C-alpha cells in the first residue's frame, strides 16, 4: 500500500479519503470507508475511476490535443506501475475485482488508451458532469435536464438556426452569442439544454450563471478559457434595469472588451423580452441625450450575434404539438378527444404553449395508466 505515497502526476487521487486510507495502510479506516461506499467487491474499479477523472498535467495536455513532455509521460507511467504494484498485495476483507478495460494492465498500453480517451472526451470534472452552476465556484448540477431535441415539438426553424450555431461552435467555426426571447413556456431553456445534450459527446458543457452573479462573468470566462472543453455560459430568464452595473459587464463580455471572443466560450441568454434592459420612462424624460441613452440600452441586445424569437403558439400549432407528444406517449385516447381536452386545458390554465401541452399530456398519460377519468 505504501507504494501509492510515491505518486507524482497522479498524487491528486490521494485526496480521496478511501484511497488515502489505503495508501497509509490504515486498515480499519480503509475498510470502514470501503464498506460505506459499497466498493468492497470492486476496489480496482473505484481506483481506476479516481485515476480516470483526475485532472493532472498528463490528462490536461491530452484533452487539449497536445503532447505532454517526456518527463510527465514517464512519471505518469511510473504512477500507473505503482498502482499496479499496490494491488498485488493480498486483500483482506475486500476484493479488488476486475480493472476496467481502459486501464487494464496499468502499463504503457493503458496510458496510450487514456491519451486517446482524454483527447476525445476531456478530463477532470468535465468527465463526470455535463452541467454546472457558477456562484463564485463551479458546482456540478447532479440532476441535469435529459431533454433531447426529439422531445421538443414545433419551432423547427428556430431550433434549426440554433443548432446550426451550436454546430459551428463545437466544430471551431465562426459562431455567435445568442439571445432566445419570447413568451414563457415556449421551450427556450429546454432548447438550450437539448442542444448541450446533443453535443455533450463533443466536449460541450453548460455552465449556468444567475443574473445576480453577472459581475463575475469576466472571472468565469477567464476560468473556462483555460480548460480544454467547449462551454455554453447560460443566463436564463434574463432582464436588467438600465441603471444596473451588470449592463456594462455583459456588454463587455459580448465581444466588447479587449479580451475578444474566447474561442471555447459561447454566451446564451433567454428572456421574455426582446430588449432585455427594462427602460425607465422617468430616466428617458430627464436625460439630456435621451436618444443616445436609448441606443446604449438597445445595443446590449444587439451585441448578441443571433436573436431568435419563440413566438406564442396559436391553436393550430398548439394542437400539433399536443398530438406529437401524444404519439410519443402512445396514448389510446382518440385524437379528436385529445384535441378537445387539450384546448380546454389551455383555456383553464392561461394559454397555449409547449409547456402547457407537455403538462396536459403528462396528466392524460397518468389518467390512462391508472384507469382514471379525465377531470377538467
Coordinates of N, CA, C and O in Angstrom, one line a residue, residues 224-340:
X224 N -12.9 29.4 -17.6 CA -13.2 28.4 -18.7 C -12.3 28.5 -19.9 O -12.1 27.5 -20.5
X225 N -11.8 29.6 -20.2 CA -10.9 29.8 -21.3 C -9.6 28.9 -21.2 O -9.0 28.5 -22.2
X226 N -9.3 28.6 -20.0 CA -8.1 27.8 -19.7 C -8.3 26.3 -19.8 O -7.4 25.5 -19.7
X227 N -9.6 25.9 -19.9 CA -10.0 24.5 -19.9 C -10.1 23.9 -21.3 O -10.5 24.6 -22.2
X228 N -9.7 22.7 -21.5 CA -9.7 22.0 -22.8 C -11.1 21.5 -23.3 O -11.2 20.4 -23.7
X229 N -12.1 22.3 -23.1 CA -13.5 22.0 -23.4 C -14.2 23.1 -24.1 O -13.6 24.2 -24.3
X230 N -15.4 22.9 -24.6 CA -16.3 24.0 -25.1 C -17.4 24.2 -24.1 O -17.9 23.3 -23.5
X231 N -17.7 25.5 -23.9 CA -18.6 25.9 -22.8 C -19.7 26.8 -23.3 O -19.4 27.8 -24.0
X232 N -20.9 26.5 -22.9 CA -22.0 27.5 -23.0 C -22.3 28.1 -21.7 O -22.6 27.4 -20.7
X233 N -22.0 29.4 -21.6 CA -22.4 30.1 -20.4 C -23.9 30.5 -20.6 O -24.3 31.3 -21.5
X234 N -24.8 30.0 -19.7 CA -26.2 30.1 -19.8 C -26.8 31.0 -18.8 O -26.6 30.8 -17.6
X235 N -27.5 32.1 -19.3 CA -28.1 33.1 -18.4 C -29.6 32.9 -18.7 O -30.1 33.4 -19.7
X236 N -30.3 32.3 -17.8 CA -31.8 32.0 -18.0 C -32.7 33.1 -17.5 O -32.4 33.7 -16.4
X237 N -33.8 33.4 -18.2 CA -34.8 34.3 -17.7 C -34.2 35.6 -17.4 O -34.3 36.1 -16.2
X238 N -33.6 36.3 -18.3 CA -32.7 37.4 -18.1 C -33.3 38.7 -18.4 O -33.9 38.9 -19.4
X239 N -33.2 39.7 -17.5 CA -33.5 41.1 -17.7 C -32.8 41.9 -16.7 O -32.4 41.4 -15.6
X240 N -32.5 43.2 -17.0 CA -31.8 44.1 -16.1 C -32.5 45.4 -16.2 O -33.1 45.8 -17.1
X241 N -32.2 46.2 -15.1 CA -32.7 47.6 -15.1 C -31.6 48.4 -15.7 O -30.4 48.1 -15.5
X242 N -31.9 49.5 -16.3 CA -31.0 50.3 -17.1 C -29.8 50.9 -16.2 O -28.7 51.1 -16.7
X243 N -30.1 51.1 -14.9 CA -29.0 51.7 -14.1 C -28.1 50.6 -13.5 O -27.2 50.9 -12.7
X244 N -28.4 49.4 -13.8 CA -27.7 48.3 -13.2 C -26.2 48.2 -13.8 O -26.0 48.3 -15.0
X245 N -25.3 48.0 -12.9 CA -23.8 47.9 -13.3 C -23.6 46.7 -14.2 O -22.6 46.7 -14.9
X246 N -24.5 45.7 -14.1 CA -24.3 44.5 -14.8 C -24.5 44.7 -16.3 O -24.1 43.8 -17.1
X247 N -25.2 45.8 -16.7 CA -25.4 46.0 -18.1 C -24.0 46.2 -18.8 O -23.8 45.5 -19.8
X248 N -23.1 47.0 -18.3 CA -21.8 47.2 -18.9 C -21.0 46.0 -18.8 O -20.2 45.7 -19.8
X249 N -21.1 45.2 -17.8 CA -20.3 43.9 -17.7 C -20.7 43.0 -18.7 O -19.8 42.4 -19.4
X250 N -22.0 42.8 -19.0 CA -22.5 41.9 -20.0 C -22.1 42.4 -21.4 O -21.7 41.6 -22.3
X251 N -22.2 43.7 -21.6 CA -21.8 44.2 -22.9 C -20.4 44.0 -23.2 O -20.0 43.6 -24.4
X252 N -19.5 44.1 -22.2 CA -18.1 43.9 -22.4 C -17.8 42.4 -22.8 O -17.0 42.1 -23.6
X253 N -18.6 41.5 -22.1 CA -18.4 40.1 -22.3 C -18.9 39.7 -23.7 O -18.4 38.7 -24.3
X254 N -19.8 40.4 -24.3 CA -20.3 40.1 -25.6 C -19.5 40.8 -26.7 O -20.0 41.7 -27.4
X255 N -18.2 40.4 -26.8 CA -17.3 40.9 -27.8 C -17.1 42.4 -27.7 O -16.7 43.1 -28.7
X256 N -17.2 43.0 -26.5 CA -17.0 44.4 -26.4 C -15.8 44.8 -25.6 O -15.6 46.0 -25.2
X257 N -14.9 43.9 -25.3 CA -13.7 44.2 -24.5 C -12.5 43.8 -25.2 O -12.5 43.2 -26.3
X258 N -11.3 44.2 -24.7 CA -10.0 43.8 -25.3 C -9.8 42.3 -25.3 O -8.9 41.8 -26.0
X259 N -10.5 41.6 -24.5 CA -10.3 40.1 -24.4 C -10.7 39.5 -25.7 O -10.3 38.4 -26.1
X260 N -11.7 40.1 -26.4 CA -12.2 39.5 -27.6 C -13.1 38.3 -27.4 O -13.6 38.2 -26.3
X261 N -13.2 37.5 -28.3 CA -14.2 36.4 -28.2 C -13.5 35.1 -27.9 O -12.8 34.5 -28.8
X262 N -13.6 34.6 -26.7 CA -12.9 33.3 -26.3 C -13.4 32.2 -27.2 O -14.6 32.0 -27.2
X263 N -12.5 31.5 -27.8 CA -12.9 30.5 -28.8 C -13.6 29.3 -28.2 O -14.3 28.6 -29.0
X264 N -13.6 29.1 -26.9 CA -14.2 27.9 -26.3 C -15.4 28.3 -25.4 O -15.9 27.5 -24.7
X265 N -15.9 29.6 -25.5 CA -17.0 30.0 -24.7 C -18.0 30.7 -25.5 O -17.7 31.6 -26.3
X266 N -19.3 30.3 -25.4 CA -20.4 30.9 -26.1 C -21.4 31.3 -25.0 O -21.7 30.5 -24.1
X267 N -21.9 32.6 -25.1 CA -22.9 33.0 -24.1 C -24.3 32.9 -24.8 O -24.5 33.3 -25.9
X268 N -25.2 32.3 -24.0 CA -26.6 32.1 -24.5 C -27.5 32.6 -23.4 O -27.4 32.1 -22.2
X269 N -28.4 33.5 -23.7 CA -29.3 34.0 -22.7 C -30.7 33.8 -23.2 O -31.0 33.8 -24.4
X270 N -31.7 33.6 -22.2 CA -33.1 33.6 -22.6 C -33.8 34.7 -21.8 O -33.4 35.1 -20.8
X271 N -34.8 35.3 -22.5 CA -35.5 36.4 -21.9 C -36.9 36.4 -22.4 O -37.2 35.9 -23.5
X272 N -37.8 36.9 -21.6 CA -39.2 37.1 -22.1 C -39.4 38.4 -22.9 O -40.4 38.7 -23.4
X273 N -38.2 39.2 -23.0 CA -38.3 40.5 -23.6 C -37.2 40.5 -24.7 O -36.1 40.0 -24.6
X274 N -37.5 41.2 -25.8 CA -36.5 41.4 -26.9 C -35.4 42.3 -26.4 O -34.3 42.1 -26.6
X275 N -35.8 43.4 -25.7 CA -34.9 44.3 -25.2 C -34.7 44.0 -23.7 O -35.6 44.4 -22.9
X276 N -33.6 43.3 -23.4 CA -33.5 42.8 -22.0 C -33.3 43.8 -20.9 O -33.3 43.4 -19.8
X277 N -33.0 45.0 -21.3 CA -32.9 46.1 -20.3 C -34.2 46.8 -20.1 O -34.8 47.3 -21.0
X278 N -34.8 46.7 -18.9 CA -36.0 47.4 -18.6 C -35.8 48.9 -18.5 O -35.1 49.4 -17.7
X279 N -36.5 49.6 -19.4 CA -36.3 51.1 -19.5 C -37.2 51.8 -18.5 O -38.3 51.3 -18.3
X280 N -36.7 52.9 -18.0 CA -37.4 53.7 -17.0 C -37.8 55.0 -17.7 O -37.0 55.8 -18.2
X281 N -39.1 55.3 -17.8 CA -39.6 56.4 -18.6 C -39.1 57.7 -17.9 O -38.7 58.7 -18.6
X282 N -39.0 57.7 -16.6 CA -38.5 58.9 -15.9 C -37.1 59.3 -16.3 O -36.8 60.4 -16.5
X283 N -36.3 58.2 -16.4 CA -34.9 58.5 -16.8 C -34.8 59.0 -18.2 O -34.0 59.8 -18.6
X284 N -35.7 58.4 -19.1 CA -35.7 58.8 -20.5 C -36.1 60.3 -20.6 O -35.5 61.1 -21.3
X285 N -37.0 60.7 -19.8 CA -37.5 62.1 -19.8 C -36.5 63.1 -19.3 O -36.4 64.2 -19.9
X286 N -35.8 62.7 -18.3 CA -34.8 63.6 -17.6 C -33.5 63.6 -18.3 O -32.6 64.5 -18.1
X287 N -33.2 62.7 -19.2 CA -31.9 62.6 -19.9 C -31.8 63.7 -20.9 O -32.7 64.0 -21.7
X288 N -30.6 64.4 -20.9 CA -30.3 65.4 -21.9 C -30.2 64.8 -23.2 O -30.6 65.4 -24.2
X289 N -29.6 63.6 -23.3 CA -29.4 62.9 -24.6 C -30.2 61.7 -24.6 O -29.7 60.6 -24.5
X290 N -31.5 61.8 -24.6 CA -32.4 60.6 -24.5 C -32.2 59.6 -25.6 O -32.2 58.4 -25.3
X291 N -31.9 60.1 -26.8 CA -31.7 59.2 -27.9 C -30.5 58.4 -27.7 O -30.4 57.2 -28.0
X292 N -29.4 59.0 -27.3 CA -28.1 58.3 -27.0 C -28.3 57.3 -25.9 O -27.8 56.2 -26.0
X293 N -29.0 57.7 -24.9 CA -29.3 56.8 -23.8 C -30.0 55.5 -24.2 O -29.7 54.4 -23.8
X294 N -31.1 55.7 -25.0 CA -31.9 54.6 -25.5 C -31.0 53.7 -26.4 O -31.1 52.5 -26.3
X295 N -30.2 54.3 -27.3 CA -29.3 53.5 -28.1 C -28.4 52.6 -27.2 O -28.1 51.5 -27.6
X296 N -27.9 53.2 -26.1 CA -27.0 52.5 -25.3 C -27.6 51.2 -24.7 O -27.0 50.2 -24.6
X297 N -28.9 51.4 -24.4 CA -29.6 50.2 -23.8 C -29.9 49.2 -24.8 O -29.8 48.0 -24.6
X298 N -30.4 49.6 -26.0 CA -30.7 48.7 -27.1 C -29.5 47.9 -27.6 O -29.6 46.8 -28.1
X299 N -28.3 48.6 -27.5 CA -27.1 48.0 -28.0 C -26.7 46.7 -27.3 O -26.0 45.9 -27.8
X300 N -27.2 46.5 -26.0 CA -26.9 45.3 -25.3 C -27.5 44.1 -26.0 O -26.9 43.1 -26.2
X301 N -28.8 44.2 -26.4 CA -29.4 43.1 -27.1 C -28.8 42.9 -28.5 O -28.6 41.8 -28.9
X302 N -28.3 44.0 -29.1 CA -27.7 43.9 -30.4 C -26.3 43.2 -30.3 O -25.8 42.8 -31.3
X303 N -25.7 43.2 -29.1 CA -24.4 42.6 -29.0 C -24.5 41.0 -29.3 O -23.5 40.4 -29.6
X304 N -25.7 40.5 -29.0 CA -25.9 39.0 -29.3 C -25.9 38.9 -30.9 O -26.7 39.5 -31.5
X305 N -25.0 38.1 -31.4 CA -24.9 37.9 -32.8 C -26.2 37.3 -33.4 O -26.5 37.6 -34.6
X306 N -26.9 36.5 -32.7 CA -28.1 35.8 -33.1 C -29.2 36.0 -32.1 O -29.0 35.8 -30.9
X307 N -30.3 36.5 -32.6 CA -31.5 36.6 -31.7 C -32.6 35.7 -32.3 O -32.9 35.8 -33.5
X308 N -33.3 34.9 -31.5 CA -34.3 34.0 -32.0 C -35.6 34.2 -31.2 O -35.6 34.1 -30.0
X309 N -36.6 34.5 -32.0 CA -37.9 34.7 -31.3 C -38.7 33.4 -31.2 O -38.9 32.7 -32.2
X310 N -39.1 33.0 -30.0 CA -40.0 31.9 -29.8 C -41.4 32.5 -29.5 O -41.8 32.9 -28.4
X311 N -42.1 32.7 -30.6 CA -43.5 33.4 -30.5 C -44.5 32.4 -29.9 O -44.3 31.2 -29.9
X312 N -45.5 33.0 -29.3 CA -46.6 32.2 -28.7 C -47.3 31.4 -29.8 O -47.4 31.8 -30.9
X313 N -47.8 30.3 -29.4 CA -48.4 29.4 -30.4 C -49.9 29.7 -30.5 O -50.6 30.0 -29.5
X314 N -50.4 29.6 -31.8 CA -51.8 29.7 -32.0 C -52.5 28.3 -31.7 O -51.8 27.3 -31.4
X315 N -53.7 28.2 -32.0 CA -54.5 27.0 -31.7 C -53.9 25.8 -32.5 O -53.7 24.7 -32.1
X316 N -53.7 26.1 -33.8 CA -53.3 25.1 -34.7 C -51.9 24.5 -34.3 O -51.7 23.3 -34.3
X317 N -50.9 25.4 -34.0 CA -49.6 25.0 -33.6 C -49.6 24.2 -32.3 O -49.0 23.2 -32.1
X318 N -50.4 24.8 -31.4 CA -50.6 24.1 -30.1 C -51.1 22.7 -30.2 O -50.5 21.8 -29.6
X319 N -52.1 22.5 -30.9 CA -52.7 21.2 -31.1 C -51.8 20.2 -31.8 O -51.7 19.0 -31.6
X320 N -51.0 20.8 -32.7 CA -50.0 20.0 -33.4 C -48.9 19.4 -32.5 O -48.5 18.3 -32.5
X321 N -48.5 20.3 -31.5 CA -47.6 19.9 -30.5 C -48.2 18.8 -29.6 O -47.6 17.8 -29.3
X322 N -49.4 19.1 -29.2 CA -50.1 18.1 -28.3 C -50.2 16.7 -29.0 O -49.9 15.7 -28.4
X323 N -50.6 16.7 -30.3 CA -50.7 15.4 -31.0 C -49.4 14.7 -31.2 O -49.3 13.5 -31.1
X324 N -48.3 15.5 -31.4 CA -47.0 14.9 -31.5 C -46.5 14.3 -30.2 O -46.0 13.2 -30.1
X325 N -46.8 15.0 -29.1 CA -46.5 14.4 -27.7 C -47.3 13.2 -27.4 O -46.8 12.3 -26.8
X326 N -48.6 13.3 -27.8 CA -49.5 12.1 -27.5 C -49.0 10.9 -28.3 O -49.0 9.8 -27.8
X327 N -48.5 11.1 -29.5 CA -48.0 9.9 -30.3 C -46.7 9.4 -29.6 O -46.6 8.1 -29.5
X328 N -45.8 10.2 -29.1 CA -44.6 9.7 -28.4 C -45.0 9.0 -27.1 O -44.4 8.0 -26.8
X329 N -46.1 9.4 -26.5 CA -46.5 8.8 -25.2 C -47.4 7.5 -25.5 O -47.7 6.8 -24.5
X330 N -47.7 7.3 -26.8 CA -48.5 6.1 -27.1 C -49.8 6.1 -26.4 O -50.2 5.0 -25.8
X331 N -50.5 7.2 -26.4 CA -51.8 7.3 -25.7 C -52.9 6.6 -26.5 O -52.8 6.5 -27.8
X332 N -53.9 6.1 -25.9 CA -55.0 5.4 -26.5 C -56.2 6.2 -26.7 O -57.2 5.8 -27.5
X333 N -56.3 7.4 -26.1 CA -57.4 8.3 -26.3 C -57.5 8.8 -27.7 O -56.4 9.2 -28.3
X334 N -58.7 8.8 -28.3 CA -58.8 9.2 -29.7 C -58.3 10.7 -29.9 O -58.4 11.5 -29.0
X335 N -57.7 11.0 -31.1 CA -57.1 12.3 -31.3 C -58.1 13.4 -31.2 O -57.8 14.5 -30.6
X336 N -59.3 13.2 -31.7 CA -60.4 14.2 -31.6 C -60.6 14.6 -30.1 O -60.8 15.8 -29.8
X337 N -60.7 13.6 -29.2 CA -60.9 13.9 -27.8 C -59.7 14.5 -27.2 O -59.9 15.4 -26.3
X338 N -58.5 14.1 -27.6 CA -57.3 14.7 -27.0 C -57.3 16.2 -27.4 O -57.0 17.0 -26.5
X339 N -57.7 16.5 -28.6 CA -57.7 17.9 -29.0 C -58.6 18.8 -28.2 O -58.3 19.9 -27.7
X340 N -59.8 18.2 -28.0 CA -60.8 18.9 -27.2 C -60.4 19.2 -25.7 O -60.5 20.2 -25.2

